[in-house]
Short mmCIF file of C-alpha atoms in Angstrom, two decimals:
data_model
loop_
_atom_site.label_atom_id
_atom_site.label_comp_id
_atom_site.label_asym_id
_atom_site.label_seq_id
_atom_site.Cartn_x
_atom_site.Cartn_y
_atom_site.Cartn_z
CA MET M 1 -32.34 1.51 9.55
CA GLU M 2 -30.14 3.92 8.07
CA SER M 3 -27.12 1.59 8.53
CA ILE M 4 -28.62 -1.04 6.65
CA MET M 5 -29.81 1.49 4.15
CA LEU M 6 -26.49 3.18 3.79
CA PHE M 7 -23.84 0.31 3.79
CA GLY M 8 -26.88 -2.31 1.69
CA ILE M 9 -27.07 0.51 -1.25
CA PHE M 10 -23.01 0.97 -1.18
CA PHE M 11 -22.55 -2.96 -1.66
CA VAL M 12 -25.13 -3.12 -3.91
CA LEU M 13 -23.92 -0.12 -6.38
CA LEU M 14 -20.67 -1.97 -5.69
CA PHE M 15 -21.64 -5.54 -6.62
CA LEU M 16 -22.86 -3.54 -10.17
CA SER M 17 -19.71 -2.00 -10.74
CA VAL M 18 -20.93 1.59 -9.93
CA PRO M 19 -17.31 3.43 -9.28
CA ILE M 20 -16.53 3.20 -6.20
CA GLY M 21 -16.59 7.34 -5.55
CA TYR M 22 -20.03 7.46 -6.97
CA ALA M 23 -21.32 4.27 -4.73
CA ILE M 24 -20.01 6.23 -1.52
CA GLY M 25 -21.89 9.50 -3.17
CA ILE M 26 -25.42 7.82 -3.81
CA SER M 27 -25.44 6.18 -1.19
CA THR M 28 -24.73 8.94 1.25
CA ILE M 29 -27.53 11.32 -0.40
CA ILE M 30 -30.35 8.54 -0.65
CA THR M 31 -29.86 7.76 3.49
CA MET M 32 -29.71 11.32 3.93
CA ILE M 33 -32.70 12.39 2.10
CA ASN M 34 -34.65 9.37 3.47
CA PHE M 35 -33.56 9.14 7.11
CA THR M 36 -32.27 12.65 8.29
CA THR M 37 -33.40 16.54 7.84
CA ILE M 38 -29.70 17.37 6.89
CA SER M 39 -29.47 19.63 4.17
CA PRO M 40 -27.81 17.72 0.88
CA ILE M 41 -25.39 20.48 0.94
CA MET M 42 -23.75 18.60 3.73
CA ILE M 43 -22.09 16.62 1.23
CA ALA M 44 -20.54 19.05 -1.30
CA GLN M 45 -19.42 21.34 2.24
CA ASN M 46 -17.86 17.90 3.93
CA ALA M 47 -16.26 17.05 -0.09
CA VAL M 48 -14.54 20.22 -0.14
CA ALA M 49 -13.32 20.12 3.38
CA GLY M 50 -11.64 16.79 3.37
CA VAL M 51 -9.77 17.74 0.57
CA ASP M 52 -8.39 20.86 1.63
CA SER M 53 -5.49 19.71 3.74
CA PHE M 54 -1.89 20.23 2.71
CA PRO M 55 -0.76 16.91 4.18
CA LEU M 56 -3.16 15.68 1.28
CA LEU M 57 -0.69 17.11 -1.02
CA ALA M 58 1.56 14.59 -0.31
CA ILE M 59 -0.44 11.93 -2.80
CA PRO M 60 -0.19 13.36 -6.17
CA PHE M 61 3.47 14.05 -5.51
CA PHE M 62 4.42 10.55 -4.07
CA MET M 63 2.33 9.24 -7.06
CA LEU M 64 4.26 11.36 -9.64
CA ALA M 65 7.50 10.87 -7.88
CA GLY M 66 6.98 6.95 -8.13
CA ASN M 67 5.91 6.85 -12.05
CA LEU M 68 9.22 9.44 -12.93
CA MET M 69 11.07 6.75 -11.31
CA SER M 70 9.90 3.89 -13.19
CA SER M 71 10.60 5.89 -16.74
CA GLY M 72 13.94 7.18 -15.36
CA GLY M 73 15.34 3.87 -15.11
CA ILE M 74 15.54 3.71 -11.20
CA ALA M 75 13.48 0.62 -10.98
CA LYS M 76 15.73 -1.11 -13.25
CA ARG M 77 19.06 -0.31 -11.76
CA LEU M 78 17.83 -1.55 -7.99
CA VAL M 79 16.80 -4.60 -10.09
CA ASN M 80 20.13 -5.12 -11.49
CA PHE M 81 22.36 -4.26 -7.86
CA PHE M 82 20.47 -6.51 -5.72
CA GLU M 83 20.36 -9.49 -8.31
CA SER M 84 23.96 -8.98 -8.12
CA ILE M 85 24.05 -9.88 -4.26
CA ILE M 86 21.22 -12.38 -3.78
CA GLY M 87 20.63 -13.51 -7.13
CA HIS M 88 22.34 -16.77 -7.27
CA ILE M 89 21.03 -18.50 -4.63
CA THR M 90 17.82 -20.84 -4.56
CA GLY M 91 14.95 -19.12 -5.06
CA GLY M 92 16.97 -15.66 -5.52
CA LEU M 93 15.47 -14.05 -8.44
CA GLY M 94 12.24 -14.24 -6.56
CA MET M 95 13.66 -12.75 -3.42
CA VAL M 96 15.28 -9.88 -5.60
CA THR M 97 11.68 -9.21 -6.25
CA VAL M 98 10.89 -8.94 -3.06
CA VAL M 99 13.97 -7.03 -1.71
CA VAL M 100 13.23 -4.32 -5.00
CA CYS M 101 9.57 -4.20 -3.84
CA MET M 102 10.75 -3.23 -0.33
CA PHE M 103 13.04 -0.39 -1.91
CA PHE M 104 10.57 0.86 -4.48
CA ALA M 105 8.23 1.25 -1.75
CA ALA M 106 10.62 3.92 0.25
CA ILE M 107 10.59 5.92 -2.82
CA SER M 108 7.07 5.62 -4.49
CA GLY M 109 5.11 4.77 -1.45
CA SER M 110 2.28 3.42 -3.55
CA ALA M 111 1.53 -0.66 -3.95
CA VAL M 112 0.22 -0.33 -7.82
CA ALA M 113 3.40 1.95 -8.58
CA THR M 114 5.58 -0.97 -6.90
CA VAL M 115 3.75 -3.70 -8.66
CA SER M 116 4.06 -2.38 -12.39
CA ALA M 117 7.02 -1.06 -12.22
CA VAL M 118 9.00 -4.01 -10.45
CA GLY M 119 7.18 -6.60 -12.00
CA ALA M 120 8.28 -5.35 -15.55
CA PHE M 121 11.38 -6.38 -15.27
CA MET M 122 11.27 -9.36 -12.99
CA ILE M 123 8.64 -11.48 -14.13
CA PRO M 124 9.96 -11.97 -17.46
CA GLN M 125 13.02 -12.26 -15.96
CA MET M 126 11.92 -15.03 -13.49
CA VAL M 127 10.25 -17.12 -16.35
CA ASP M 128 13.34 -17.28 -17.94
CA HIS M 129 15.15 -18.91 -15.11
CA GLY M 130 12.55 -21.74 -15.24
CA TYR M 131 9.91 -20.05 -12.34
CA ASP M 132 6.08 -20.74 -13.10
CA LYS M 133 4.94 -17.74 -14.49
CA SER M 134 1.82 -17.77 -12.27
CA PHE M 135 3.77 -18.07 -8.76
CA SER M 136 6.02 -14.96 -10.47
CA ALA M 137 3.32 -12.67 -10.97
CA ALA M 138 1.68 -13.79 -7.64
CA LEU M 139 5.16 -13.01 -5.72
CA THR M 140 4.98 -9.76 -7.66
CA ALA M 141 1.69 -9.00 -6.58
CA ALA M 142 1.97 -10.16 -2.99
CA ALA M 143 5.22 -7.84 -2.46
CA GLY M 144 3.98 -4.85 -3.92
CA THR M 145 1.66 -4.67 -0.72
CA ILE M 146 4.87 -3.53 1.11
CA GLY M 147 4.73 -0.60 -1.17
CA VAL M 148 2.20 1.17 1.82
CA ILE M 149 3.70 -0.23 4.65
CA ILE M 150 7.20 0.89 4.07
CA PRO M 151 7.33 4.68 4.79
CA PRO M 152 6.84 6.87 2.84
CA SER M 153 3.22 5.61 2.55
CA ILE M 154 0.04 6.88 1.21
CA PRO M 155 -2.83 5.25 3.05
CA PHE M 156 -0.45 6.52 5.90
CA VAL M 157 -1.12 10.05 5.07
CA ILE M 158 -4.71 9.57 4.77
CA TYR M 159 -5.14 8.00 8.19
CA GLY M 160 -2.86 10.79 9.69
CA VAL M 161 -5.18 13.08 8.46
CA VAL M 162 -8.51 11.32 9.58
CA SER M 163 -7.42 10.57 12.75
CA GLY M 164 -5.48 13.39 13.66
CA SER M 165 -2.02 11.10 14.09
CA SER M 166 1.67 12.44 13.79
CA ILE M 167 2.20 11.09 10.13
CA THR M 168 5.92 10.96 10.70
CA GLU M 169 5.53 8.69 13.56
CA LEU M 170 3.29 6.22 11.60
CA PHE M 171 5.92 6.27 8.92
CA THR M 172 8.57 5.59 11.77
CA ALA M 173 6.45 3.09 13.27
CA GLY M 174 5.57 1.06 9.63
CA PHE M 175 9.23 0.45 8.76
CA LEU M 176 9.68 -2.51 11.22
CA PRO M 177 6.31 -4.12 9.81
CA GLY M 178 7.08 -3.37 6.37
CA ILE M 179 10.52 -4.95 6.66
CA LEU M 180 9.06 -8.01 8.26
CA MET M 181 6.24 -8.58 5.57
CA GLY M 182 9.34 -9.01 3.04
CA ILE M 183 10.94 -11.17 5.41
CA ALA M 184 7.72 -13.50 5.22
CA LEU M 185 7.36 -13.22 1.46
CA MET M 186 10.95 -14.47 1.20
CA ILE M 187 10.68 -17.20 3.11
CA VAL M 188 7.43 -18.34 1.73
CA CYS M 189 9.78 -18.06 -2.01
CA TYR M 190 12.59 -20.01 -0.76
CA ILE M 191 10.41 -22.72 0.60
CA VAL M 192 8.71 -22.75 -2.88
CA SER M 193 11.79 -22.77 -4.93
CA LYS M 194 13.24 -25.35 -3.16
CA LYS M 195 10.02 -27.82 -3.74
CA ASN M 196 10.04 -26.68 -7.53
CA GLY M 197 14.20 -26.41 -8.17
CA TYR M 198 13.56 -22.83 -9.17
CA LYS M 199 17.25 -21.70 -9.71
CA GLY M 200 19.00 -18.39 -8.97
CA SER M 201 20.65 -16.12 -11.73
CA ASP M 202 23.40 -18.41 -14.17
CA GLU M 203 26.49 -17.29 -12.10
CA ARG M 204 27.41 -15.87 -8.54
CA LYS M 205 28.57 -12.16 -9.00
CA ASN M 206 32.45 -11.48 -7.84
CA LEU M 207 33.09 -8.61 -5.64
CA LYS M 208 33.83 -6.12 -8.77
CA GLU M 209 30.67 -7.02 -10.35
CA ILE M 210 28.53 -6.20 -7.43
CA TRP M 211 30.51 -3.01 -7.00
CA ILE M 212 30.09 -1.84 -10.55
CA SER M 213 26.25 -2.21 -10.04
CA PHE M 214 26.07 -0.31 -7.09
CA LYS M 215 28.26 2.28 -8.59
CA ASP M 216 25.57 2.24 -11.44
CA ALA M 217 22.23 2.02 -8.87
CA PHE M 218 23.79 4.59 -6.61
CA TRP M 219 21.85 7.74 -7.12
CA ALA M 220 18.38 5.15 -7.09
CA ILE M 221 19.60 3.92 -3.67
CA LEU M 222 20.24 7.12 -2.49
CA SER M 223 16.71 8.27 -3.12
CA PRO M 224 15.09 7.17 0.18
CA VAL M 225 18.05 7.79 1.96
CA ILE M 226 16.98 11.54 1.18
CA ILE M 227 13.35 11.51 1.39
CA LEU M 228 13.03 9.31 4.98
CA GLY M 229 16.27 11.08 6.52
CA GLY M 230 15.24 14.12 5.57
CA ILE M 231 11.41 13.20 7.38
CA TYR M 232 13.04 11.89 10.30
CA SER M 233 15.46 14.26 10.77
CA GLY M 234 12.81 16.85 10.78
CA LYS M 235 14.26 18.76 7.89
CA PHE M 236 11.27 18.82 5.89
CA THR M 237 7.44 17.21 6.25
CA PRO M 238 6.34 14.48 4.45
CA THR M 239 4.51 16.88 2.25
CA GLU M 240 7.65 18.49 1.49
CA ALA M 241 9.40 15.22 1.46
CA ALA M 242 7.23 14.04 -1.68
CA VAL M 243 8.30 17.59 -3.58
CA VAL M 244 11.90 16.95 -3.11
CA SER M 245 11.26 13.29 -4.36
CA VAL M 246 9.49 14.22 -7.78
CA VAL M 247 12.48 16.86 -8.17
CA TYR M 248 15.33 14.38 -7.23
CA SER M 249 13.38 11.71 -9.38
CA PHE M 250 13.47 13.91 -12.56
CA ILE M 251 17.17 15.27 -11.90
CA VAL M 252 18.26 11.85 -12.00
CA GLY M 253 16.06 10.39 -14.63
CA VAL M 254 17.01 13.10 -17.18
CA PHE M 255 20.32 14.43 -16.27
CA VAL M 256 22.14 11.34 -14.41
CA TYR M 257 20.65 8.18 -15.88
CA LYS M 258 19.29 9.86 -19.12
CA GLU M 259 16.15 7.36 -19.67
CA LEU M 260 13.65 9.91 -18.97
CA ASP M 261 12.99 11.97 -22.11
CA LEU M 262 10.07 14.02 -23.21
CA LYS M 263 7.26 11.33 -23.50
CA GLY M 264 8.28 9.34 -20.51
CA ALA M 265 7.86 12.56 -18.45
CA TYR M 266 4.12 13.72 -19.77
CA ASP M 267 3.22 9.84 -19.33
CA ALA M 268 4.50 10.21 -15.79
CA PHE M 269 2.36 13.83 -15.24
CA LYS M 270 -0.24 12.27 -17.28
CA SER M 271 -1.03 8.94 -15.54
CA ALA M 272 -0.24 10.67 -11.98
CA ILE M 273 -3.23 13.85 -12.99
CA VAL M 274 -5.30 10.82 -13.71
CA VAL M 275 -5.20 8.41 -10.59
CA ASN M 276 -4.81 11.38 -8.00
CA GLY M 277 -8.38 13.16 -9.97
CA SER M 278 -10.06 9.26 -8.93
CA THR M 279 -8.49 9.51 -5.48
CA THR M 280 -9.52 13.28 -4.62
CA PHE M 281 -12.89 12.14 -5.48
CA MET M 282 -13.04 9.26 -3.38
CA ILE M 283 -11.47 11.15 -0.33
CA GLY M 284 -14.03 13.79 -0.90
CA LEU M 285 -17.12 11.83 -0.96
CA SER M 286 -15.46 9.34 1.77
CA THR M 287 -15.28 12.41 4.16
CA ALA M 288 -19.40 13.50 3.66
CA PHE M 289 -19.87 9.60 3.83
CA ALA M 290 -18.15 9.26 7.21
CA ALA M 291 -19.70 12.76 8.50
CA LEU M 292 -23.32 11.22 8.40
CA LEU M 293 -22.09 8.34 9.78
CA THR M 294 -20.83 10.59 12.38
CA MET M 295 -23.78 12.62 12.83
CA GLU M 296 -26.26 9.55 12.96
CA GLN M 297 -23.96 8.19 15.81
CA ILE M 298 -23.46 4.68 13.59
CA PRO M 299 -19.74 4.69 14.69
CA LEU M 300 -21.33 4.49 18.38
CA LYS M 301 -23.59 1.80 17.31
CA ILE M 302 -21.43 -0.31 15.77
CA ALA M 303 -18.93 -0.12 18.72
CA THR M 304 -21.69 -1.06 20.70
CA PHE M 305 -22.47 -3.98 19.14
CA ILE M 306 -18.79 -4.96 18.45
CA THR M 307 -18.11 -4.97 22.25
CA SER M 308 -21.02 -6.81 23.45
CA LEU M 309 -19.82 -9.89 21.26
CA SER M 310 -16.84 -10.09 23.97
CA ASN M 311 -14.94 -7.89 26.96
CA ASN M 312 -12.04 -9.95 25.87
CA GLY M 313 -9.78 -7.32 24.14
CA VAL M 314 -7.68 -10.25 21.84
CA ILE M 315 -10.93 -11.70 20.73
CA VAL M 316 -12.16 -8.14 19.81
CA LEU M 317 -8.86 -7.39 17.72
CA ILE M 318 -9.41 -11.00 16.25
CA ILE M 319 -12.99 -9.77 15.03
CA ILE M 320 -11.63 -6.53 13.75
CA ASN M 321 -8.99 -7.72 11.75
CA MET M 322 -11.26 -10.67 10.20
CA PHE M 323 -13.62 -7.72 9.44
CA LEU M 324 -10.95 -5.81 7.80
CA LEU M 325 -9.81 -8.31 5.85
CA LEU M 326 -13.18 -8.74 4.41
CA VAL M 327 -13.71 -5.25 3.61
CA GLY M 328 -10.12 -5.03 2.24
CA MET M 329 -11.05 -7.78 -0.62
CA PHE M 330 -13.89 -5.10 -1.55
CA ILE M 331 -13.17 -1.42 -0.77
CA ASP M 332 -10.36 0.42 -2.14
CA ASN M 333 -7.84 1.64 1.24
CA ILE M 334 -8.40 5.41 0.70
CA PRO M 335 -12.16 5.14 1.46
CA ALA M 336 -12.03 2.69 3.56
CA THR M 337 -10.00 3.96 6.18
CA ILE M 338 -11.34 7.29 6.12
CA ILE M 339 -15.23 5.52 6.70
CA LEU M 340 -13.90 2.87 9.23
CA THR M 341 -11.10 4.94 11.11
CA PRO M 342 -13.58 6.71 13.25
CA ILE M 343 -15.52 3.54 13.60
CA LEU M 344 -12.88 1.21 14.96
CA LEU M 345 -10.56 3.55 16.86
CA PRO M 346 -12.25 4.48 19.41
CA ILE M 347 -12.68 0.72 19.76
CA VAL M 348 -9.11 -0.26 19.98
CA ILE M 349 -7.93 2.62 22.07
CA LYS M 350 -10.45 1.13 24.61
CA PHE M 351 -8.51 -2.27 24.51
CA GLY M 352 -5.47 -0.56 25.16
CA MET M 353 -3.98 -0.29 21.67
CA SER M 354 -2.17 3.26 20.45
CA PRO M 355 -3.50 5.08 17.39
CA ILE M 356 -0.19 4.72 16.10
CA THR M 357 -0.19 0.93 16.35
CA PHE M 358 -3.97 1.02 14.58
CA GLY M 359 -3.41 2.87 11.78
CA ILE M 360 -0.72 -0.03 10.85
CA MET M 361 -2.64 -2.62 11.49
CA LEU M 362 -5.42 -1.14 9.61
CA THR M 363 -3.01 -0.16 6.74
CA MET M 364 -2.04 -3.74 6.46
CA ASN M 365 -5.01 -5.39 6.91
CA LEU M 366 -6.27 -3.42 3.49
CA ALA M 367 -3.39 -3.57 1.93
CA ILE M 368 -3.55 -7.31 2.25
CA GLY M 369 -6.90 -6.68 0.36
CA PHE M 370 -4.68 -5.53 -2.62
CA CYS M 371 -3.76 -9.11 -3.51
CA THR M 372 -7.06 -10.73 -2.92
CA PRO M 373 -10.20 -11.63 -5.08
CA PRO M 374 -12.43 -9.91 -6.57
CA TYR M 375 -11.08 -6.30 -5.80
CA GLY M 376 -7.27 -7.07 -5.65
CA ILE M 377 -5.31 -4.17 -7.83
CA ASP M 378 -2.12 -5.93 -7.45
CA LEU M 379 -3.33 -8.80 -8.94
CA PHE M 380 -5.18 -6.91 -11.63
CA VAL M 381 -1.76 -5.41 -12.31
CA ALA M 382 0.10 -8.53 -12.41
CA SER M 383 -2.29 -10.20 -14.36
CA ALA M 384 -1.56 -7.50 -16.77
CA ILE M 385 1.69 -7.26 -17.08
CA SER M 386 1.92 -11.43 -17.21
CA ASN M 387 -1.19 -12.11 -19.14
CA VAL M 388 -1.91 -15.00 -16.29
CA LYS M 389 -5.66 -15.51 -15.62
CA MET M 390 -6.71 -14.31 -12.09
CA THR M 391 -8.12 -17.66 -11.43
CA GLU M 392 -4.25 -18.85 -11.92
CA LEU M 393 -2.87 -16.18 -9.73
CA SER M 394 -5.66 -16.42 -7.04
CA LYS M 395 -4.49 -20.02 -6.33
CA GLN M 396 -0.57 -19.49 -6.31
CA ILE M 397 -1.25 -16.48 -3.90
CA ILE M 398 -2.80 -18.15 -1.15
CA LYS M 399 0.05 -19.16 0.63
CA MET M 400 1.63 -15.88 0.66
CA ILE M 401 -1.69 -13.97 1.86
CA ILE M 402 -1.18 -16.54 4.79
CA SER M 403 2.55 -15.29 5.48
CA LEU M 404 1.19 -11.82 5.49
CA ILE M 405 -1.97 -12.64 7.87
CA ILE M 406 0.94 -13.90 9.85
CA VAL M 407 2.77 -10.79 10.20
CA LEU M 408 -0.42 -8.79 10.45
CA MET M 409 -1.24 -11.10 14.15
CA LEU M 410 2.44 -9.94 15.35
CA VAL M 411 1.92 -6.22 14.50
CA THR M 412 -1.71 -6.39 16.35
CA PHE M 413 -0.82 -8.26 19.25
CA PHE M 414 3.18 -7.20 19.54
CA ASN M 415 3.23 -3.53 20.67
CA PRO M 416 7.09 -2.94 20.40
CA LEU M 417 6.89 -3.83 16.42
CA THR M 418 5.21 -0.11 15.27
CA MET M 419 6.23 1.33 18.92
CA MET M 420 9.97 0.67 19.47
CA PHE M 421 11.49 3.88 17.75
CA LEU M 422 9.02 6.41 18.64
CA LYS M 423 10.31 8.63 21.62
#
């Protein structure tokens, strides 16, 4: 009964459009009062303990870095560079959108920052070259999901803290799956463009023009090299890398590209503070929610139920993937990761999956939820940028979601995709 009340109240509050942080906290305290003898002060204790973590400092800094890069001209120069290389082929502008989203993912670690930064430039440009506006917006929303898979990744930081896994290993493991997601979306883009006659840019750039755009984008291209190179070489931790990213993006935006002014910096800081405030609130209350689950042995009960459905590891993993895809349609990835990791991790370990691979699989499932109705935050951002209705976006994005799910299945059942670069 406590499980029914806990999750029942939570989903009812979500249905009533109560902010997710409040929904988590209210469902936790009501269940605690009615079914346990635990003091409600446990919520405050666990909420504070949940956010008292050095690795979590990476989250606001990566958010701020993404905002500074959007305002400082880095995203625009990445677009110009990759457009000079592949912009002329069939579906080229769409492919440029995907590639730039992949590259920007290696800078910001955020799906929303990726969609907003790249979409603002590329959606109007694709429309000007004859692309359907709803397709352009849907492609950008789908490509934005790569922002939390290619490192650095904010959800990987959350999962690493909750599961005790190495964040650096998660970053390493997420690189290849993120590239495969981008390739899958580019294949869809090419097929759709070939069918509908979506062409690339007006003319093919020569080597001199490519070189000029490369020189202009050099400092933008160097950013992920510094950030990821520093992490993988052991020069600094992911949290320290986030701080380096902020300093680097500020210097490049102000002194190199000279597009980041006082107002742009203020807006970047303000946006990062507001988003981090709501994120930290969710993390704290999600930790209390997860603590109640553990105390009441709810994860064990759910694990027992899932494993009772089948002893076949393949079937169990498919069931878990379907469950996570459904969860991603309604719940933000941060609270979902904190709540579901202690429930599902013991199950997948039992069937031979490593915690690192499960972290990638979990994040990919919830990332696909970014572009699925009704919660899809990437859809909301793309809709706001393009002024395309959600119903039109939802129709266009189905084929892209299918391609991402195919990559998800490869990651789930082909272990080397996540583990081949780990020692």
